[in-house]
Amino acid sequence: MKKRSLALLLAVCMAFAAVITPATAAFEFKDFPDVSSDAWYYDCVGWLSALEIVNGDTDGYFYPDRPIKRSEFLKMISIATELVASPTPLRGVHWAEPSWLMCVENGLLDYNGENIIPLDFDALEQYITRYEMAVIISNAMESVMMENTVEISSPEVAITDYSSVPEGYRGYVEQAYGKGVITGFTDGSFGGDETLTRAQASMAVYRLLWNNERVEPEFDYTVIEKEEPVAPEIVPDGTPFAVYVQENGLLNAYGRPSSALCEMLFGSEYKNYFTSAADAGDYIVDVEVPVWRINSAGQKYSTTAWLQVHKLVANDVVGIFTAIFNDPEQFPIQSVGGARYSDTLRHSWGCAIDINPTQNAYGYYSNGSLVCSVGEGWWPGSNEYSITADGSVVRAFEAYGWGWGGQGYSSGWYDYMHFSIMPSGG
C-alpha cells in the first residue's frame, strides 16, 4: 500500500503546537556550553529550553549524552502536553509525584492496562528506557493530542530488531515509528532496552509537539482515521444516561468526554466542565430522594434528602436512591453531595455523588492501613454508614451504569464515598 502523508495523520493536534512553530515563535534559546549550534539536537533543545520544558544542570551545562531519569522525563512530558494539575493529594513520595499523577490520570503511563512506572521513589529515580519512552509518547499522541493511529505494513522491515521487541511493546513502538516521532539508530534498530539520553528525550518531545519536524517514514503504512462518536439527539427511553454514554463511546477510560458529550452536558463541544453554579445555570437541577437515617436511639427512620445533579442524570439519580431505599438492607445515608465546582472532574459536571464521606474515606494504603485525605476511615461490615463492595448502594448505582471509586484508581487512591458515570467511578 502506498504511504500516506503525515498531514492526514496529524489533522488533530495541540492548539499551541499548531500556533507556535520554530519559524515564527519569538522565544529565546538558553545557552548551554555543551550544546553546539551544529549538534543534531540543537534546535530541539533550544526550543524546549525556550518554553522551559527542559533546563540545564545547576552548573549551566545540558549534558545531552547523560541518561535521563523517569522522573525527569515525566516532568518534561507533563509540561509539554499542558496537562491539567491533578486534584489528587500528594503522598510526598517523590518531587515528580505531581507529574506522575498528571500522566497517570491522562493515560500516558498506561501499558496494556497497567502503569508502566509505579509511584515509588526508587522506581522514579531509575533511568527511563526507550521502550518506556515509546509507551508514553504513543499514549500522549492518542489520549491527549487525539491523533489518528497508524498501521505499519511490514514492521519487521521498518524496524530491524523488531523480532526482539517484546509483544507488549510492539504496538507502542510501531505508533512512534509510524508517526515519525522516533527513527531509531542508523542501522534501523530501536534498541528499546537502552536508556534514553537527554538529547534523545528532547528530540522525541520536540517532534511530538511540532508536527513539521517529524520524519516522513520510508516504509508503507496506513492511517487509521478516528471516528468521532456522534450522539443521537435524544437518549432512548428507559436507558440510563451513564449506560448510554458508555455504549456510545462518548467518554474514554480517563474521563475525557467526546465533543458530542460536551455538547450534551455543557452546551458546547469546546467546554468540558462548569466553573460555578452560575456557569452551570439550568443544566444543574435540585432533586429530592428518599433515604434512611438513624436517630439518637439507634432506630432507622425514613426521610428525604436534596442534592444537585445534571438534569440529564436527574431521573436516574432518583431511581438509584429509590432502589437503595427499597432494599432490605435499608442503608442509612447521613449525608450526600452532588455537584460542586472545586475541580474539573465529574462533580463539576453534575455527574458524581458522594455518600457518607466521614465513614467512606478518600485515601491510599500504606503498610496495609488506609491513610485518609478526606473522611476518617472505612469500616465495611462493622459501621452501618460504610459502603460495602457487595451492598445495596454499589448494586443500585451499578444498575444505572455508575461506577464506584472504592474499586481503586490507577493512581493508587481509593474513594469509598464516590460514584460517577464512569465505570471506574472516577
Coordinates of C-alpha atoms in Angstrom, one line a residue:
M1 CA 0.0 0.0 0.0
K2 CA 1.2 3.5 -0.8
K3 CA 2.4 5.7 2.0
R4 CA 0.0 8.3 3.3
S5 CA 1.0 11.9 4.0
L6 CA 1.6 12.7 7.7
A7 CA -0.7 15.7 7.1
L8 CA -3.6 13.3 7.1
L9 CA -2.4 11.6 10.3
L10 CA -1.9 14.9 12.2
A11 CA -5.2 16.5 11.5
V12 CA -5.9 17.0 15.2
C13 CA -3.1 18.2 17.4
M14 CA -2.4 20.5 20.3
A15 CA -3.6 24.1 19.9
F16 CA -0.3 25.8 20.9
A17 CA 1.7 23.3 18.7
A18 CA -0.3 24.5 15.7
V19 CA 0.3 28.1 16.5
I20 CA 3.8 28.2 17.9
T21 CA 6.3 27.0 15.3
P22 CA 10.1 27.2 15.2
A23 CA 9.8 29.5 12.2
T24 CA 7.5 32.1 13.8
A25 CA 7.7 32.0 17.6
A26 CA 9.6 34.7 19.4
F27 CA 11.4 32.7 22.2
E28 CA 15.0 32.8 23.4
F29 CA 17.1 29.7 23.3
K30 CA 19.1 29.1 26.5
D31 CA 22.8 29.0 26.0
F32 CA 24.3 25.7 27.1
P33 CA 28.1 25.4 26.7
D34 CA 27.9 21.7 25.7
V35 CA 25.2 22.2 23.1
S36 CA 26.9 23.4 19.9
S37 CA 25.0 25.0 17.1
D38 CA 25.9 22.2 14.7
A39 CA 24.6 19.4 17.0
W40 CA 21.7 17.3 15.7
Y41 CA 19.8 18.1 18.8
Y42 CA 20.5 21.9 18.9
D43 CA 17.1 23.1 17.7
C44 CA 15.0 20.7 19.8
V45 CA 17.0 21.6 23.0
G46 CA 16.8 25.2 22.1
W47 CA 13.0 25.3 21.6
L48 CA 12.3 23.2 24.6
S49 CA 14.5 25.3 26.8
A50 CA 12.8 28.5 25.5
L51 CA 9.5 27.0 26.6
E52 CA 11.0 25.9 29.9
I53 CA 10.3 22.2 29.2
V54 CA 13.9 21.4 29.7
N55 CA 16.6 23.0 31.7
G56 CA 20.3 22.6 32.2
D57 CA 22.0 21.3 35.4
T58 CA 22.9 23.6 38.2
D59 CA 26.3 24.3 36.6
G60 CA 24.6 25.6 33.4
Y61 CA 25.5 22.6 31.3
F62 CA 22.9 20.5 29.5
Y63 CA 24.7 17.1 29.4
P64 CA 23.0 15.8 26.2
D65 CA 24.5 12.3 26.4
R66 CA 23.6 11.7 30.0
P67 CA 20.8 9.2 30.6
I68 CA 17.5 10.8 31.7
K69 CA 15.6 9.6 34.8
R70 CA 12.0 8.5 34.6
S71 CA 11.1 11.4 36.9
E72 CA 12.7 14.0 34.6
F73 CA 11.0 12.6 31.5
L74 CA 7.6 12.7 33.2
K75 CA 8.1 16.3 34.2
M76 CA 9.1 17.1 30.6
I77 CA 6.1 15.4 29.0
S78 CA 3.5 16.8 31.5
I79 CA 4.7 20.3 30.9
A80 CA 4.9 19.8 27.1
T81 CA 1.4 18.4 26.7
E82 CA 0.0 21.0 29.1
L83 CA -1.7 18.5 31.4
V84 CA -4.0 20.0 34.0
A85 CA -2.7 19.7 37.5
S86 CA -4.2 16.7 39.3
P87 CA -6.6 17.3 42.2
T88 CA -5.4 14.1 43.9
P89 CA -3.5 15.0 47.1
L90 CA 0.2 14.1 47.2
R91 CA 1.8 11.4 49.3
G92 CA 5.2 13.0 49.4
V93 CA 6.8 10.0 47.7
H94 CA 9.0 12.0 45.2
W95 CA 9.4 15.5 43.8
A96 CA 8.0 14.2 40.5
E97 CA 4.8 12.9 42.0
P98 CA 2.6 15.8 40.6
S99 CA 3.9 14.9 37.1
W100 CA 3.4 11.2 37.7
L101 CA -0.3 11.8 38.8
M102 CA -1.0 14.0 35.7
C103 CA 0.5 11.4 33.4
V104 CA -1.5 8.6 35.1
E105 CA -4.8 10.4 35.1
N106 CA -4.4 11.2 31.4
G107 CA -3.5 7.7 30.3
L108 CA 0.2 8.4 29.4
L109 CA 1.6 5.6 31.6
D110 CA -1.0 3.0 30.5
Y111 CA 0.9 0.0 29.4
N112 CA -1.7 -2.6 28.4
G113 CA -3.8 -1.7 31.4
E114 CA -1.1 -1.2 34.0
N115 CA 1.1 1.7 34.9
I116 CA 4.4 1.3 33.3
I117 CA 6.1 3.3 36.0
P118 CA 5.0 2.8 39.6
L119 CA 4.7 5.6 42.2
D120 CA 7.9 4.6 44.1
F121 CA 10.9 6.7 44.9
D122 CA 13.5 4.2 43.7
A123 CA 11.4 3.5 40.5
L124 CA 11.2 7.2 39.6
E125 CA 14.9 7.6 40.2
Q126 CA 15.7 4.9 37.6
Y127 CA 16.8 5.9 34.1
I128 CA 13.9 5.6 31.6
T129 CA 14.3 3.1 28.7
R130 CA 13.5 3.7 25.1
Y131 CA 10.6 1.2 25.4
E132 CA 9.1 3.2 28.2
M133 CA 9.5 6.4 26.2
A134 CA 7.7 4.9 23.3
V135 CA 4.8 3.9 25.5
I136 CA 4.5 7.4 27.0
I137 CA 4.9 9.2 23.6
S138 CA 2.4 7.0 21.9
N139 CA -0.2 7.4 24.6
A140 CA 0.3 11.2 24.6
M141 CA -0.4 11.3 20.8
E142 CA -3.5 9.2 21.1
S143 CA -5.0 10.2 24.5
V144 CA -4.0 13.8 24.9
M145 CA -3.4 15.1 21.4
M146 CA -6.2 13.0 19.9
E147 CA -4.2 12.0 16.8
N148 CA -5.1 9.2 14.5
T149 CA -3.2 5.9 14.8
V150 CA -1.3 4.1 12.1
E151 CA -0.7 0.6 10.9
I152 CA 2.8 -0.3 9.6
S153 CA 2.5 -2.8 6.7
S154 CA 5.8 -4.6 7.5
P155 CA 7.2 -3.5 10.9
E156 CA 9.9 -6.2 10.8
V157 CA 11.3 -4.4 7.7
A158 CA 10.9 -0.9 9.1
I159 CA 12.5 -1.8 12.4
T160 CA 15.5 -4.1 12.1
D161 CA 15.4 -5.5 15.6
Y162 CA 11.6 -5.9 15.6
S163 CA 11.7 -9.6 16.2
S164 CA 13.4 -9.0 19.6
V165 CA 10.8 -6.3 20.6
P166 CA 8.6 -7.9 23.4
E167 CA 5.0 -8.4 22.3
G168 CA 3.6 -5.9 24.8
Y169 CA 5.7 -3.0 23.4
R170 CA 5.3 -3.6 19.7
G171 CA 2.1 -1.5 19.3
Y172 CA 3.6 1.5 21.0
V173 CA 6.9 1.3 19.1
E174 CA 5.0 1.0 15.8
Q175 CA 3.0 4.1 16.6
A176 CA 6.0 6.2 17.4
Y177 CA 7.9 5.0 14.3
G178 CA 4.8 5.3 12.0
K179 CA 4.2 8.9 13.0
G180 CA 7.8 9.9 12.6
V181 CA 8.4 10.8 16.2
I182 CA 11.3 8.4 16.5
T183 CA 13.5 6.9 13.8
G184 CA 15.8 4.5 15.7
F185 CA 19.5 4.2 15.2
T186 CA 21.5 4.3 11.9
D187 CA 21.2 0.6 11.5
G188 CA 17.4 0.8 11.7
S189 CA 17.2 -0.8 15.1
F190 CA 15.2 0.6 18.0
G191 CA 17.2 -0.7 21.0
G192 CA 14.3 -0.5 23.4
D193 CA 16.2 -1.8 26.4
E194 CA 18.8 1.0 26.2
T195 CA 18.4 4.1 28.4
L196 CA 17.2 7.3 26.8
T197 CA 19.6 10.2 26.7
R198 CA 18.7 13.8 27.5
A199 CA 19.2 14.7 23.8
Q200 CA 17.1 11.8 22.6
A201 CA 14.3 12.7 25.1
S202 CA 14.3 16.3 23.9
M203 CA 14.1 15.2 20.2
A204 CA 11.1 12.9 21.0
V205 CA 9.2 15.6 22.8
Y206 CA 10.1 18.2 20.1
R207 CA 8.7 16.1 17.4
L208 CA 5.7 15.3 19.5
L209 CA 4.8 19.0 19.7
W210 CA 5.9 20.2 16.3
N211 CA 4.4 18.1 13.5
N212 CA 6.5 19.6 10.8
E213 CA 9.7 18.3 12.5
R214 CA 8.5 14.7 12.3
V215 CA 10.2 12.4 9.9
E216 CA 8.2 11.1 7.0
P217 CA 8.6 7.2 7.2
E218 CA 10.3 5.4 4.4
F219 CA 8.0 2.4 4.7
D220 CA 4.4 1.7 3.9
Y221 CA 1.8 2.5 6.5
T222 CA -1.9 3.1 6.7
V223 CA -3.6 5.9 8.7
I224 CA -6.5 4.6 10.8
E225 CA -8.9 7.6 10.9
K226 CA -10.6 8.3 14.2
E227 CA -14.3 8.2 14.1
E228 CA -15.7 10.9 16.4
P229 CA -18.7 9.5 18.3
V230 CA -22.0 11.1 17.3
A231 CA -24.7 11.1 19.9
P232 CA -28.4 10.8 18.9
E233 CA -30.4 13.9 19.8
I234 CA -32.5 12.0 22.3
V235 CA -31.4 9.4 24.8
P236 CA -33.7 6.3 24.3
D237 CA -36.5 6.0 26.8
G238 CA -35.6 3.7 29.7
T239 CA -31.8 3.9 29.0
P240 CA -29.8 5.2 32.0
F241 CA -27.7 8.2 30.8
A242 CA -24.4 6.6 32.1
V243 CA -25.2 3.4 30.1
Y244 CA -26.0 5.4 27.0
V245 CA -22.7 7.3 27.3
Q246 CA -20.6 4.2 27.7
E247 CA -22.3 2.2 25.0
N248 CA -21.8 5.1 22.5
G249 CA -18.2 5.6 23.4
L250 CA -18.8 9.2 24.5
L251 CA -16.4 9.1 27.4
N252 CA -13.0 7.4 27.4
A253 CA -11.4 5.4 30.3
Y254 CA -9.5 8.5 31.5
G255 CA -12.6 10.7 31.8
R256 CA -12.1 12.7 28.6
P257 CA -15.5 13.5 27.1
S258 CA -16.1 13.5 23.3
S259 CA -17.2 16.7 21.6
A260 CA -20.7 15.1 21.3
L261 CA -20.8 14.5 25.1
C262 CA -19.6 18.1 25.8
E263 CA -22.4 19.4 23.6
M264 CA -24.9 17.4 25.6
L265 CA -23.6 18.2 29.1
F266 CA -22.3 21.8 28.7
G267 CA -24.0 23.1 25.6
S268 CA -20.7 23.4 23.7
E269 CA -18.2 21.0 22.2
Y270 CA -15.5 23.3 23.4
K271 CA -16.5 23.2 27.1
N272 CA -15.8 20.3 29.4
Y273 CA -16.8 21.4 32.9
F274 CA -18.8 24.0 34.8
T275 CA -16.8 26.6 36.8
S276 CA -19.7 27.7 39.2
A277 CA -23.4 27.3 39.8
A278 CA -23.9 30.5 37.8
D279 CA -21.9 29.0 34.9
A280 CA -24.0 25.8 35.1
G281 CA -27.3 27.6 35.0
D282 CA -30.3 25.4 34.5
Y283 CA -28.1 22.4 33.5
I284 CA -27.8 21.6 37.2
V285 CA -31.1 20.8 39.0
D286 CA -32.2 20.0 42.5
V287 CA -33.5 16.5 43.1
E288 CA -35.2 15.1 46.2
V289 CA -34.5 11.4 47.1
P290 CA -35.8 9.0 49.8
V291 CA -33.2 8.0 52.4
W292 CA -32.9 6.1 55.7
R293 CA -31.4 7.8 58.7
I294 CA -30.6 6.7 62.3
N295 CA -32.0 8.6 65.2
S296 CA -30.3 9.1 68.6
A297 CA -32.0 5.9 69.9
G298 CA -30.3 3.9 67.1
Q299 CA -33.5 3.4 65.2
K300 CA -33.9 3.8 61.5
Y301 CA -36.4 6.2 60.1
S302 CA -37.4 7.4 56.6
T303 CA -37.0 10.9 55.3
T304 CA -35.8 12.7 52.1
A305 CA -32.6 14.4 51.1
W306 CA -31.8 17.0 48.4
L307 CA -28.8 17.1 46.1
Q308 CA -27.8 18.9 42.9
V309 CA -27.0 16.9 39.7
H310 CA -27.1 17.4 36.0
K311 CA -30.5 17.4 34.5
L312 CA -29.6 14.5 32.2
V313 CA -29.0 12.2 35.2
A314 CA -31.7 13.5 37.5
N315 CA -34.2 10.8 36.8
D316 CA -31.6 8.1 37.1
V317 CA -30.4 9.5 40.5
V318 CA -33.9 9.4 41.8
G319 CA -34.1 5.8 40.6
I320 CA -30.8 4.9 42.2
F321 CA -31.7 6.3 45.6
T322 CA -35.2 4.7 45.4
A323 CA -33.6 1.3 44.9
I324 CA -31.3 1.9 47.8
F325 CA -34.2 2.9 50.0
N326 CA -36.4 -0.1 49.0
D327 CA -33.6 -2.6 49.5
P328 CA -34.0 -4.8 52.7
E329 CA -30.5 -3.5 53.8
Q330 CA -32.1 -0.1 54.4
F331 CA -28.6 1.5 54.1
P332 CA -28.5 4.7 56.2
I333 CA -27.5 7.9 54.4
Q334 CA -26.2 10.5 56.9
S335 CA -25.0 13.0 54.2
V336 CA -24.9 13.1 50.4
G337 CA -23.5 15.6 48.0
G338 CA -23.6 16.1 44.2
A339 CA -22.5 19.0 42.0
R340 CA -19.6 21.2 43.1
Y341 CA -17.1 23.2 41.2
S342 CA -13.7 22.8 43.0
D343 CA -12.2 20.9 40.2
T344 CA -12.8 20.0 36.5
L345 CA -13.9 16.4 37.1
R346 CA -17.3 14.6 37.3
H347 CA -18.6 16.6 40.3
S348 CA -18.2 19.8 38.2
W349 CA -20.3 18.1 35.5
G350 CA -23.1 17.3 38.0
C351 CA -22.4 13.6 37.3
A352 CA -20.9 12.4 40.5
I353 CA -22.2 11.8 44.1
D354 CA -20.6 11.4 47.5
I355 CA -22.2 9.4 50.3
N356 CA -21.3 9.5 54.0
P357 CA -17.8 10.9 53.4
T358 CA -16.8 10.6 57.1
Q359 CA -17.2 6.8 57.1
N360 CA -16.2 6.2 53.5
A361 CA -12.9 8.0 53.2
Y362 CA -10.8 9.1 50.3
G363 CA -7.2 7.9 50.7
Y364 CA -4.5 5.3 49.9
Y365 CA -3.0 2.3 51.7
S366 CA 0.4 2.3 53.4
N367 CA 1.6 -0.9 55.1
G368 CA -1.9 -2.2 55.0
S369 CA -3.5 0.8 56.6
L370 CA -5.8 3.4 55.0
V371 CA -4.3 6.9 55.1
C372 CA -7.2 9.3 54.8
S373 CA -7.2 12.5 52.9
V374 CA -10.9 13.1 53.3
G375 CA -13.0 11.3 55.9
E376 CA -12.0 9.3 58.9
G377 CA -11.9 5.7 57.6
W378 CA -13.8 2.9 56.0
W379 CA -15.2 0.1 58.1
P380 CA -17.4 -2.2 55.9
G381 CA -19.5 -4.6 57.9
S382 CA -18.8 -3.0 61.3
N383 CA -20.0 0.5 60.6
E384 CA -23.6 0.9 59.3
Y385 CA -22.6 4.1 57.3
S386 CA -19.7 2.4 55.5
I387 CA -20.5 1.2 52.0
T388 CA -19.7 -2.4 51.3
A389 CA -18.5 -3.7 47.9
D390 CA -21.4 -6.1 47.5
G391 CA -24.0 -4.0 49.3
S392 CA -27.2 -2.3 48.1
V393 CA -25.6 1.1 47.4
V394 CA -23.0 -0.3 44.9
R395 CA -25.6 -2.5 43.3
A396 CA -28.0 0.3 42.8
F397 CA -25.5 2.6 41.2
E398 CA -24.1 -0.2 39.1
A399 CA -27.6 -1.0 37.7
Y400 CA -27.7 2.5 36.2
G401 CA -24.1 2.3 34.8
W402 CA -22.4 4.3 37.6
G403 CA -19.1 3.2 38.9
W404 CA -17.7 3.2 42.5
G405 CA -14.4 4.8 43.5
G406 CA -14.0 2.2 46.1
Q407 CA -12.6 -0.2 43.4
G408 CA -9.4 1.9 43.5
Y409 CA -7.8 4.1 40.8
S410 CA -4.6 3.6 38.8
S411 CA -3.1 6.4 40.9
G412 CA -3.3 4.1 43.9
W413 CA -6.1 6.1 45.7
Y414 CA -9.4 4.8 46.8
D415 CA -12.6 6.9 47.0
Y416 CA -15.1 4.9 49.0
M417 CA -17.7 7.7 49.1
H418 CA -17.6 8.4 45.4
F419 CA -19.8 7.4 42.5
S420 CA -19.8 8.7 38.9
I421 CA -21.0 8.0 35.4
M422 CA -17.6 6.5 34.7
P423 CA -17.4 2.7 35.1
S424 CA -14.3 3.2 37.3
G425 CA -16.1 5.7 39.5
G426 CA -13.6 8.3 38.6

